CSV table of N, CA and C in Angstrom, one decimal:
chain,number,residue,atom,x,y,z
A,1308,MET,N,85.3,4.3,63.6
A,1308,MET,CA,86.6,4.8,63.9
A,1308,MET,C,86.7,6.3,63.5
A,1309,GLU,N,87.1,7.1,64.4
A,1309,GLU,CA,87.2,8.6,64.2
A,1309,GLU,C,88.4,8.9,63.3
A,1310,ARG,N,88.2,9.8,62.4
A,1310,ARG,CA,89.2,10.2,61.4
A,1310,ARG,C,90.3,10.9,62.2
A,1311,LYS,N,91.6,10.5,62.0
A,1311,LYS,CA,92.7,11.2,62.6
A,1311,LYS,C,93.6,11.7,61.5
A,1312,ASN,N,93.2,12.9,61.1
A,1312,ASN,CA,93.9,13.6,60.0
A,1312,ASN,C,93.5,15.0,60.0
A,1313,PHE,N,93.9,15.7,59.0
A,1313,PHE,CA,93.5,17.1,58.8
A,1313,PHE,C,92.1,17.1,58.2
A,1314,ASN,N,91.4,18.2,58.4
A,1314,ASN,CA,90.1,18.4,57.9
A,1314,ASN,C,90.1,18.4,56.4
A,1315,LYS,N,89.3,17.5,55.7
A,1315,LYS,CA,89.3,17.5,54.3
A,1315,LYS,C,89.0,18.8,53.6
A,1316,ASN,N,88.3,19.6,54.3
A,1316,ASN,CA,87.8,20.9,53.7
A,1316,ASN,C,88.9,22.0,53.8
A,1317,VAL,N,89.9,21.8,54.5
A,1317,VAL,CA,91.0,22.8,54.6
A,1317,VAL,C,92.1,22.4,53.6
A,1318,GLN,N,92.0,23.0,52.5
A,1318,GLN,CA,92.9,22.6,51.4
A,1318,GLN,C,94.1,23.5,51.3
A,1319,MET,N,95.0,23.4,52.3
A,1319,MET,CA,96.1,24.3,52.3
A,1319,MET,C,97.1,24.2,51.1
A,1320,HIS,N,97.0,23.1,50.5
A,1320,HIS,CA,97.9,22.9,49.3
A,1320,HIS,C,97.6,23.9,48.2
A,1321,LEU,N,96.3,24.4,48.2
A,1321,LEU,CA,95.9,25.4,47.2
A,1321,LEU,C,96.7,26.7,47.3
A,1322,ALA,N,97.2,27.0,48.5
A,1322,ALA,CA,97.9,28.3,48.8
A,1322,ALA,C,99.4,28.2,48.5
A,1323,CYS,N,99.8,27.0,48.0
A,1323,CYS,CA,101.3,26.8,47.8
A,1323,CYS,C,101.6,27.2,46.3
A,1324,ALA,N,102.9,27.5,46.1
A,1324,ALA,CA,103.4,27.8,44.8
A,1324,ALA,C,103.4,26.5,43.9
A,1325,LYS,N,103.0,26.7,42.6
A,1325,LYS,CA,103.0,25.6,41.7
A,1325,LYS,C,103.8,25.9,40.5
A,1326,ASP,N,104.6,26.9,40.5
A,1326,ASP,CA,105.3,27.3,39.3
A,1326,ASP,C,106.7,26.6,39.1
A,1327,GLY,N,107.1,25.8,40.0
A,1327,GLY,CA,108.4,25.1,39.9
A,1327,GLY,C,109.6,26.0,40.1
A,1328,LEU,N,109.4,27.3,40.2
A,1328,LEU,CA,110.5,28.2,40.4
A,1328,LEU,C,110.9,28.5,41.9
A,1329,ARG,N,109.9,28.2,42.7
A,1329,ARG,CA,110.1,28.4,44.2
A,1329,ARG,C,109.7,27.1,44.9
A,1330,PRO,N,110.6,26.1,44.8
A,1330,PRO,CA,110.2,24.8,45.4
A,1330,PRO,C,109.9,24.8,46.9
A,1331,ILE,N,110.5,25.7,47.6
A,1331,ILE,CA,110.3,25.7,49.1
A,1331,ILE,C,108.9,26.2,49.3
A,1332,MET,N,108.3,27.0,48.5
A,1332,MET,CA,106.9,27.5,48.6
A,1332,MET,C,105.9,26.5,48.1
A,1333,ALA,N,106.4,25.4,47.7
A,1333,ALA,CA,105.5,24.3,47.2
A,1333,ALA,C,105.2,23.3,48.4
A,1334,CYS,N,105.5,23.8,49.6
A,1334,CYS,CA,105.4,23.0,50.8
A,1334,CYS,C,104.5,23.6,51.9
A,1335,ILE,N,103.9,22.8,52.7
A,1335,ILE,CA,103.2,23.2,53.9
A,1335,ILE,C,104.2,23.2,55.0
A,1336,TYR,N,104.3,24.2,55.8
A,1336,TYR,CA,105.3,24.3,56.9
A,1336,TYR,C,104.5,24.3,58.2
A,1337,PHE,N,105.1,23.4,59.1
A,1337,PHE,CA,104.4,23.3,60.5
A,1337,PHE,C,105.4,23.9,61.5
A,1338,LYS,N,104.8,24.8,62.3
A,1338,LYS,CA,105.7,25.5,63.3
A,1338,LYS,C,104.8,26.0,64.5
A,1339,ASN,N,105.2,25.6,65.7
A,1339,ASN,CA,104.6,26.1,66.9
A,1339,ASN,C,103.1,25.9,66.9
A,1340,GLY,N,102.6,24.8,66.4
A,1340,GLY,CA,101.2,24.5,66.5
A,1340,GLY,C,100.4,25.0,65.3
A,1341,PHE,N,101.1,25.6,64.3
A,1341,PHE,CA,100.4,26.2,63.2
A,1341,PHE,C,100.9,25.5,61.9
A,1342,ALA,N,100.0,25.6,60.9
A,1342,ALA,CA,100.4,25.1,59.5
A,1342,ALA,C,100.4,26.3,58.6
A,1343,TYR,N,101.4,26.5,57.8
A,1343,TYR,CA,101.5,27.7,56.9
A,1343,TYR,C,101.7,27.2,55.5
A,1344,ALA,N,101.1,28.0,54.6
A,1344,ALA,CA,101.2,27.8,53.1
A,1344,ALA,C,101.3,29.1,52.5
A,1345,THR,N,102.2,29.3,51.5
A,1345,THR,CA,102.2,30.6,50.8
A,1345,THR,C,102.7,30.3,49.3
A,1346,ASP,N,102.3,31.2,48.4
A,1346,ASP,CA,102.8,31.2,47.1
A,1346,ASP,C,103.5,32.5,46.8
A,1347,GLY,N,103.6,33.4,47.8
A,1347,GLY,CA,104.2,34.7,47.6
A,1347,GLY,C,103.1,35.8,47.4
A,1348,TYR,N,101.9,35.4,47.0
A,1348,TYR,CA,100.8,36.3,46.8
A,1348,TYR,C,99.8,36.2,47.9
A,1349,ILE,N,99.6,35.0,48.3
A,1349,ILE,CA,98.7,34.7,49.4
A,1349,ILE,C,99.5,33.9,50.5
A,1350,LEU,N,99.0,34.0,51.7
A,1350,LEU,CA,99.6,33.3,52.8
A,1350,LEU,C,98.5,32.8,53.7
A,1351,ALA,N,98.5,31.6,54.1
A,1351,ALA,CA,97.4,31.0,54.9
A,1351,ALA,C,98.1,30.4,56.2
A,1352,ARG,N,97.5,30.7,57.3
A,1352,ARG,CA,98.0,30.1,58.6
A,1352,ARG,C,96.8,29.5,59.3
A,1353,ASN,N,96.9,28.3,59.7
A,1353,ASN,CA,95.8,27.6,60.4
A,1353,ASN,C,96.4,27.0,61.7
A,1354,ARG,N,95.7,27.1,62.8
A,1354,ARG,CA,96.0,26.4,64.0
A,1354,ARG,C,95.7,24.9,63.8
A,1355,ILE,N,96.7,24.1,64.0
A,1355,ILE,CA,96.6,22.6,63.7
A,1355,ILE,C,95.5,22.0,64.5
A,1356,GLU,N,95.4,22.3,65.8
A,1356,GLU,CA,94.4,21.7,66.7
A,1356,GLU,C,93.0,22.1,66.2
A,1357,GLU,N,92.8,23.1,65.5
A,1357,GLU,CA,91.5,23.5,65.0
A,1357,GLU,C,91.1,22.9,63.7
A,1358,CYS,N,92.2,22.6,62.8
A,1358,CYS,CA,91.9,22.1,61.5
A,1358,CYS,C,92.2,20.6,61.3
A,1359,SER,N,92.4,19.9,62.5
A,1359,SER,CA,92.7,18.5,62.4
A,1359,SER,C,92.1,17.8,63.6
A,1360,THR,N,92.2,16.5,63.7
A,1360,THR,CA,91.9,15.7,64.9
A,1360,THR,C,93.2,15.2,65.5
A,1361,LEU,N,94.3,15.8,65.2
A,1361,LEU,CA,95.6,15.3,65.7
A,1361,LEU,C,95.7,15.6,67.2
A,1362,GLN,N,96.4,14.7,67.9
A,1362,GLN,CA,96.6,14.9,69.3
A,1362,GLN,C,97.9,15.8,69.5
A,1363,GLU,N,98.0,16.4,70.7
A,1363,GLU,CA,99.1,17.3,70.9
A,1363,GLU,C,100.5,16.7,70.6
A,1364,CYS,N,100.7,15.4,70.9
A,1364,CYS,CA,102.0,14.8,70.6
A,1364,CYS,C,102.2,14.7,69.1
A,1365,ASP,N,101.2,14.6,68.3
A,1365,ASP,CA,101.3,14.6,66.8
A,1365,ASP,C,101.6,16.0,66.3
A,1366,ILE,N,101.0,17.0,66.9
A,1366,ILE,CA,101.3,18.3,66.5
A,1366,ILE,C,102.7,18.7,66.8
A,1367,GLN,N,103.2,18.3,68.0
A,1367,GLN,CA,104.6,18.6,68.3
A,1367,GLN,C,105.6,17.8,67.4
A,1368,ALA,N,105.2,16.6,67.0
A,1368,ALA,CA,106.0,15.9,66.0
A,1368,ALA,C,106.2,16.5,64.7
A,1369,LEU,N,105.2,17.3,64.3
A,1369,LEU,CA,105.2,18.1,63.0
A,1369,LEU,C,106.1,19.3,63.1
A,1370,ASP,N,106.4,19.8,64.3
A,1370,ASP,CA,107.1,21.1,64.4
A,1370,ASP,C,108.4,21.1,63.6
A,1371,GLY,N,108.5,22.2,62.8
A,1371,GLY,CA,109.7,22.4,62.0
A,1371,GLY,C,109.8,21.6,60.7
A,1372,LYS,N,108.7,20.8,60.5
A,1372,LYS,CA,108.7,19.9,59.3
A,1372,LYS,C,108.0,20.6,58.1
A,1373,MET,N,108.3,20.2,56.9
A,1373,MET,CA,107.6,20.6,55.7
A,1373,MET,C,107.1,19.4,54.9
A,1374,LEU,N,105.9,19.6,54.4
A,1374,LEU,CA,105.4,18.5,53.5
A,1374,LEU,C,105.0,19.1,52.2
A,1375,HIS,N,105.4,18.5,51.1
A,1375,HIS,CA,105.0,19.0,49.8
A,1375,HIS,C,103.5,19.1,49.6
A,1376,ALA,N,103.1,20.2,48.9
A,1376,ALA,CA,101.6,20.4,48.7
A,1376,ALA,C,100.9,19.2,48.1
A,1377,ASN,N,101.5,18.5,47.2
A,1377,ASN,CA,100.9,17.4,46.5
A,1377,ASN,C,100.7,16.2,47.5
A,1378,PHE,N,101.7,16.1,48.4
A,1378,PHE,CA,101.6,15.0,49.5
A,1378,PHE,C,100.4,15.4,50.4
A,1379,PHE,N,100.4,16.7,50.8
A,1379,PHE,CA,99.3,17.1,51.7
A,1379,PHE,C,97.9,16.9,51.1
A,1380,ARG,N,97.8,17.2,49.8
A,1380,ARG,CA,96.5,17.0,49.1
A,1380,ARG,C,96.2,15.5,49.1
A,1381,ASP,N,97.1,14.7,48.8
A,1381,ASP,CA,96.9,13.2,48.8
A,1381,ASP,C,96.6,12.7,50.2
A,1382,MET,N,97.3,13.2,51.2
A,1382,MET,CA,97.1,12.8,52.5
A,1382,MET,C,95.6,12.9,53.0
A,1383,LEU,N,95.0,14.0,52.5
A,1383,LEU,CA,93.6,14.3,52.9
A,1383,LEU,C,92.6,13.2,52.5
A,1384,LYS,N,93.0,12.3,51.6
A,1384,LYS,CA,92.1,11.2,51.1
A,1384,LYS,C,92.1,10.1,52.1
A,1385,TYR,N,93.0,10.1,53.0
A,1385,TYR,CA,93.1,8.9,54.0
A,1385,TYR,C,92.4,9.3,55.3
A,1386,ASP,N,92.0,8.2,56.0
A,1386,ASP,CA,91.3,8.4,57.3
A,1386,ASP,C,92.2,8.6,58.5
A,1387,ASP,N,93.3,7.9,58.5
A,1387,ASP,CA,94.2,7.9,59.7
A,1387,ASP,C,95.6,8.2,59.2
A,1388,ILE,N,96.3,9.0,60.0
A,1388,ILE,CA,97.7,9.3,59.7
A,1388,ILE,C,98.6,9.1,61.0
A,1389,LEU,N,99.8,8.6,60.8
A,1389,LEU,CA,100.8,8.4,61.8
A,1389,LEU,C,102.0,9.3,61.4
A,1390,ILE,N,102.5,10.1,62.4
A,1390,ILE,CA,103.6,11.0,62.1
A,1390,ILE,C,104.9,10.4,62.6
A,1391,SER,N,105.9,10.3,61.8
A,1391,SER,CA,107.2,9.9,62.2
A,1391,SER,C,108.2,11.0,61.9
A,1392,ASP,N,109.5,10.7,62.3
A,1392,ASP,CA,110.6,11.7,62.0
A,1392,ASP,C,110.8,11.9,60.5
A,1393,GLU,N,110.5,10.8,59.7
A,1393,GLU,CA,110.8,10.9,58.3
A,1393,GLU,C,109.6,11.4,57.4
A,1394,GLY,N,108.4,11.2,57.9
A,1394,GLY,CA,107.2,11.6,57.2
A,1394,GLY,C,105.9,11.2,57.8
A,1395,ILE,N,104.9,11.0,57.0
A,1395,ILE,CA,103.6,10.7,57.4
A,1395,ILE,C,103.0,9.4,56.8
A,1396,GLU,N,102.7,8.4,57.6
A,1396,GLU,CA,102.1,7.2,57.1
A,1396,GLU,C,100.6,7.3,57.1
A,1397,CYS,N,100.0,7.0,56.0
A,1397,CYS,CA,98.5,7.2,55.9
A,1397,CYS,C,97.8,5.8,55.7
A,1398,HIS,N,96.6,5.7,56.2
A,1398,HIS,CA,95.8,4.5,56.2
A,1398,HIS,C,94.4,4.8,55.8
A,1399,LYS,N,93.8,3.9,55.0
A,1399,LYS,CA,92.4,3.9,54.7
A,1399,LYS,C,92.0,2.5,54.4
A,1400,GLY,N,91.4,1.8,55.3
A,1400,GLY,CA,91.1,0.4,55.2
A,1400,GLY,C,92.4,-0.3,55.1
A,1401,ASP,N,92.6,-1.1,54.0
A,1401,ASP,CA,93.8,-1.9,53.8
A,1401,ASP,C,94.8,-1.1,53.0
A,1402,GLU,N,94.5,0.1,52.5
A,1402,GLU,CA,95.3,0.9,51.7
A,1402,GLU,C,96.3,1.7,52.6
A,1403,LYS,N,97.6,1.8,52.2
A,1403,LYS,CA,98.6,2.5,52.9
A,1403,LYS,C,99.4,3.4,51.9
A,1404,ALA,N,99.9,4.5,52.5
A,1404,ALA,CA,100.8,5.3,51.7
A,1404,ALA,C,101.8,6.0,52.7
A,1405,PHE,N,102.9,6.4,52.2
A,1405,PHE,CA,103.9,7.1,53.1
A,1405,PHE,C,104.4,8.3,52.3
A,1406,PHE,N,104.3,9.4,53.0
A,1406,PHE,CA,104.7,10.7,52.4
A,1406,PHE,C,105.9,11.3,53.2
A,1407,TYR,N,107.0,11.4,52.5
A,1407,TYR,CA,108.2,11.9,53.2
A,1407,TYR,C,108.2,13.4,53.3
A,1408,PHE,N,108.7,13.9,54.5
A,1408,PHE,CA,108.8,15.3,54.7
A,1408,PHE,C,109.9,15.8,53.7
A,1409,SER,N,109.7,17.1,53.4
A,1409,SER,CA,110.7,17.8,52.5
A,1409,SER,C,112.0,17.9,53.2
A,1410,GLN,N,113.1,17.9,52.4
A,1410,GLN,CA,114.4,18.0,53.0
A,1410,GLN,C,114.9,19.5,53.0
A,1411,PHE,N,114.0,20.4,52.6
A,1411,PHE,CA,114.4,21.8,52.7
A,1411,PHE,C,114.6,22.2,54.1
A,1412,THR,N,115.5,23.1,54.4
A,1412,THR,CA,115.8,23.4,55.8
A,1412,THR,C,115.3,24.8,56.2
A,1413,LYS,N,114.9,25.7,55.3
A,1413,LYS,CA,114.5,27.0,55.7
A,1413,LYS,C,113.3,27.5,54.9
A,1414,PHE,N,112.2,27.7,55.6
A,1414,PHE,CA,111.0,28.2,55.0
A,1414,PHE,C,111.0,29.7,55.1
A,1415,PRO,N,110.3,30.5,54.3
A,1415,PRO,CA,110.2,31.9,54.4
A,1415,PRO,C,109.7,32.3,55.8
A,1416,ASP,N,110.2,33.4,56.3
A,1416,ASP,CA,109.8,33.8,57.7
A,1416,ASP,C,108.4,34.3,57.7
A,1417,VAL,N,107.4,33.4,57.7
A,1417,VAL,CA,106.0,33.7,57.6
A,1417,VAL,C,105.5,34.5,58.8
A,1418,ASP,N,106.0,34.2,60.0
A,1418,ASP,CA,105.6,34.9,61.2
A,1418,ASP,C,105.9,36.4,61.0
A,1419,LYS,N,107.1,36.7,60.5
A,1419,LYS,CA,107.5,38.1,60.3
A,1419,LYS,C,106.6,38.8,59.3
A,1420,VAL,N,106.3,38.1,58.2
A,1420,VAL,CA,105.4,38.6,57.2
A,1420,VAL,C,104.0,38.9,57.7
A,1421,LEU,N,103.5,37.9,58.5
A,1421,LEU,CA,102.2,38.1,59.1
A,1421,LEU,C,102.2,39.3,60.1
A,1422,GLN,N,103.2,39.3,61.0
A,1422,GLN,CA,103.3,40.4,62.0
A,1422,GLN,C,103.4,41.8,61.3
A,1423,GLU,N,104.2,41.9,60.3
A,1423,GLU,CA,104.3,43.2,59.6
A,1423,GLU,C,103.0,43.6,59.0
A,1424,ALA,N,102.3,42.6,58.4
A,1424,ALA,CA,101.0,42.9,57.8
A,1424,ALA,C,100.0,43.4,58.9
A,1425,LEU,N,100.0,42.7,60.0
A,1425,LEU,CA,99.1,43.0,61.1
A,1425,LEU,C,99.4,44.3,61.8
A,1426,ASN,N,100.7,44.7,61.8
A,1426,ASN,CA,101.1,46.0,62.4
A,1426,ASN,C,100.8,47.2,61.6
A,1427,LEU,N,100.5,47.0,60.3
A,1427,LEU,CA,100.2,48.1,59.4
A,1427,LEU,C,98.8,48.7,59.9
A,1428,PRO,N,98.7,50.0,59.9
A,1428,PRO,CA,97.4,50.5,60.3
A,1428,PRO,C,96.3,50.3,59.2
A,1429,ALA,N,95.1,50.0,59.6
A,1429,ALA,CA,94.0,49.9,58.7
A,1429,ALA,C,93.7,51.2,58.1
A,1430,VAL,N,93.3,51.3,56.8
A,1430,VAL,CA,93.0,52.5,56.2
A,1430,VAL,C,91.7,52.4,55.4
A,1431,PRO,N,90.9,53.4,55.3
A,1431,PRO,CA,89.7,53.3,54.4
A,1431,PRO,C,90.2,53.2,53.0
A,1432,MET,N,89.5,52.3,52.3
A,1432,MET,CA,89.9,52.1,50.9
A,1432,MET,C,88.6,52.3,50.0
A,1433,PRO,N,88.6,53.4,49.3
A,1433,PRO,CA,87.4,53.6,48.4
A,1433,PRO,C,87.3,52.6,47.3
A,1434,GLN,N,88.5,52.1,46.9
A,1434,GLN,CA,88.5,51.1,45.8
A,1434,GLN,C,89.8,50.4,45.8
A,1435,THR,N,89.8,49.1,45.6
A,1435,THR,CA,91.0,48.3,45.5
A,1435,THR,C,90.7,47.1,44.5
A,1436,SER,N,91.8,46.6,43.9
A,1436,SER,CA,91.6,45.5,43.0
A,1436,SER,C,92.3,44.3,43.6
A,1437,PHE,N,91.7,43.1,43.4
A,1437,PHE,CA,92.4,41.9,43.8
A,1437,PHE,C,92.0,40.8,42.9
A,1438,ASP,N,92.8,39.7,42.8
A,1438,ASP,CA,92.6,38.6,42.0
A,1438,ASP,C,91.6,37.6,42.7
A,1439,THR,N,90.4,37.5,42.2
A,1439,THR,CA,89.4,36.7,42.9
A,1439,THR,C,89.8,35.2,42.9
A,1440,GLY,N,90.6,34.8,41.9
A,1440,GLY,CA,91.1,33.4,42.0
A,1440,GLY,C,91.9,33.1,43.2
A,1441,LEU,N,92.8,34.1,43.5
A,1441,LEU,CA,93.6,34.0,44.7
A,1441,LEU,C,92.8,34.0,46.0
A,1442,LEU,N,91.7,34.9,46.0
A,1442,LEU,CA,90.8,34.9,47.1
A,1442,LEU,C,90.1,33.6,47.3
A,1443,LEU,N,89.7,32.9,46.3
A,1443,LEU,CA,89.1,31.6,46.3
A,1443,LEU,C,90.0,30.6,46.9
A,1444,LYS,N,91.3,30.6,46.4
A,1444,LYS,CA,92.3,29.7,46.9
A,1444,LYS,C,92.5,29.9,48.4
A,1445,LEU,N,92.6,31.1,48.8
A,1445,LEU,CA,92.9,31.5,50.2
A,1445,LEU,C,91.7,31.0,51.1
A,1446,SER,N,90.5,31.2,50.6
A,1446,SER,CA,89.3,30.8,51.4
A,1446,SER,C,89.3,29.3,51.6
A,1447,LYS,N,89.7,28.6,50.6
A,1447,LYS,CA,89.7,27.1,50.7
A,1447,LYS,C,90.8,26.6,51.5
A,1448,ALA,N,91.9,27.4,51.7
A,1448,ALA,CA,93.0,27.0,52.4
A,1448,ALA,C,92.9,27.3,53.9
A,1449,LEU,N,91.9,28.0,54.3
A,1449,LEU,CA,91.8,28.5,55.7
A,1449,LEU,C,90.7,27.8,56.4
A,1450,TYR,N,90.9,27.4,57.6
A,1450,TYR,CA,89.9,26.8,58.5
A,1450,TYR,C,88.9,27.9,59.0
A,1451,GLY,N,87.6,27.6,59.0
A,1451,GLY,CA,86.7,28.5,59.6
A,1451,GLY,C,86.5,29.8,58.9
A,1452,PHE,N,86.6,29.8,57.5
A,1452,PHE,CA,86.5,31.0,56.8
A,1452,PHE,C,85.2,31.2,56.0
A,1453,ASP,N,84.1,30.6,56.5
A,1453,ASP,CA,82.8,30.9,55.9
A,1453,ASP,C,82.5,32.4,56.1
A,1454,LYS,N,82.9,32.9,57.2
A,1454,LYS,CA,82.8,34.3,57.5
A,1454,LYS,C,84.1,34.9,58.0
A,1455,CYS,N,84.5,36.0,57.5
A,1455,CYS,CA,85.8,36.6,57.9
A,1455,CYS,C,85.7,38.1,57.9
A,1456,THR,N,86.7,38.7,58.5
A,1456,THR,CA,86.9,40.2,58.4
A,1456,THR,C,88.0,40.5,57.5
A,1457,ALA,N,87.9,41.4,56.6
A,1457,ALA,CA,88.9,41.8,55.7
A,1457,ALA,C,89.4,43.2,56.2
A,1458,THR,N,90.7,43.4,56.4
A,1458,THR,CA,91.2,44.6,56.8
A,1458,THR,C,92.2,45.1,55.8
A,1459,PHE,N,91.9,46.3,55.2
A,1459,PHE,CA,92.7,46.8,54.1
A,1459,PHE,C,93.8,47.7,54.8
A,1460,LYS,N,95.0,47.5,54.3
A,1460,LYS,CA,96.1,48.1,54.9
A,1460,LYS,C,96.7,49.2,54.0
A,1461,GLY,N,96.0,49.5,53.0
A,1461,GLY,CA,96.5,50.6,52.1
A,1461,GLY,C,96.9,50.1,50.7
A,1462,THR,N,97.0,51.0,49.8
A,1462,THR,CA,97.4,50.7,48.4
A,1462,THR,C,98.8,50.0,48.4
A,1463,ASN,N,98.8,48.9,47.7
A,1463,ASN,CA,100.0,48.0,47.6
A,1463,ASN,C,100.5,47.3,48.9
A,1464,ASN,N,99.6,47.4,49.9
A,1464,ASN,CA,99.9,46.6,51.1
A,1464,ASN,C,98.9,45.4,51.2
A,1465,PRO,N,99.3,44.4,52.0
A,1465,PRO,CA,98.4,43.2,52.0
A,1465,PRO,C,97.0,43.5,52.6
A,1466,ILE,N,96.1,42.7,52.2
A,1466,ILE,CA,94.7,42.7,52.8
A,1466,ILE,C,94.8,41.5,53.8
A,1467,VAL,N,94.4,41.8,55.0
A,1467,VAL,CA,94.4,40.8,56.0
A,1467,VAL,C,93.0,40.2,56.2
A,1468,PHE,N,92.9,38.9,56.2
A,1468,PHE,CA,91.6,38.2,56.4
A,1468,PHE,C,91.7,37.4,57.7
A,1469,ASP,N,90.8,37.7,58.6
A,1469,ASP,CA,90.8,37.1,59.9
A,1469,ASP,C,89.4,36.4,60.1
A,1470,SER,N,89.5,35.1,60.6
A,1470,SER,CA,88.2,34.4,60.8
A,1470,SER,C,87.4,35.0,61.9
A,1471,ILE,N,86.1,35.2,61.7
A,1471,ILE,CA,85.2,35.7,62.8
A,1471,ILE,C,85.2,34.7,63.9
A,1472,GLU,N,85.4,33.4,63.7
A,1472,GLU,CA,85.3,32.3,64.7
A,1472,GLU,C,86.5,32.3,65.7
A,1473,ASP,N,87.5,33.2,65.5
A,1473,ASP,CA,88.6,33.3,66.4
A,1473,ASP,C,89.3,31.9,66.6
A,1474,CYS,N,89.5,31.3,65.5
A,1474,CYS,CA,90.1,29.9,65.6
A,1474,CYS,C,91.6,29.9,65.2
A,1475,GLY,N,92.2,31.1,65.1
A,1475,GLY,CA,93.7,31.1,64.9
A,1475,GLY,C,94.0,31.2,63.4
A,1476,SER,N,93.0,31.0,62.6
A,1476,SER,CA,93.3,31.1,61.1
A,1476,SER,C,93.4,32.5,60.7
A,1477,ILE,N,94.3,32.8,59.8
A,1477,ILE,CA,94.5,34.1,59.3
A,1477,ILE,C,95.1,34.0,57.9
A,1478,GLY,N,94.8,34.9,57.1
A,1478,GLY,CA,95.3,34.9,55.7
A,1478,GLY,C,95.7,36.3,55.3
A,1479,ILE,N,96.6,36.4,54.4
A,1479,ILE,CA,96.9,37.7,53.8
A,1479,ILE,C,97.0,37.5,52.2
A,1480,MET,N,96.6,38.6,51.5
A,1480,MET,CA,96.7,38.6,50.1
A,1480,MET,C,97.2,39.9,49.6
A,1481,ILE,N,98.1,39.9,48.6
A,1481,ILE,CA,98.6,41.1,48.0
A,1481,ILE,C,97.6,41.6,47.0
A,1482,PRO,N,97.3,42.9,47.0
A,1482,PRO,CA,96.3,43.5,46.1
A,1482,PRO,C,96.9,43.4,44.6
A,1483,TYR,N,96.0,43.4,43.7
A,1483,TYR,CA,96.3,43.3,42.3
A,1483,TYR,C,96.8,44.6,41.8
A,1484,LYS,N,97.9,44.6,41.1
A,1484,LYS,CA,98.5,45.9,40.6
A,1484,LYS,C,98.2,45.9,39.1
A,1485,SER,N,97.6,46.9,38.6
A,1485,SER,CA,97.2,47.0,37.2
A,1485,SER,C,98.3,47.8,36.4
């Protein structure tokens, strides 16, 4: 039986906030065929059709929904998922679980944040500092990021990471301020 779920290696939950202060950012957001995760320092966007084996009807059923990062992490352990209006039913052999979608109604405008970062001109950077732990989380949260291009947008502006594989995955990271 073919796995019908997200790719186990795309750990988007790692890009979510875990501080308890920003509960909306503790969710994966699904919109227009993409999955988004952010903690305010990093932002990961993956094209769902690239990082899962879901059919188009499943991808459309996810549109506008949010799933808590812990539920997403646990969902990856299952072989097969079914998407309903209330949440995601998961199966692995005889084992079942159901993860409800979040009741939050407004996720940060991640498309605007990404577009603003992409619109900034690239600049030569003789030196910049960043948190390697955040970079590791971002790389694990993005599909097809074995090789990527990093575009530096200037001091105190985001660093944009784009997959060389042209799979729709993109990430941004805020530079470290000392």
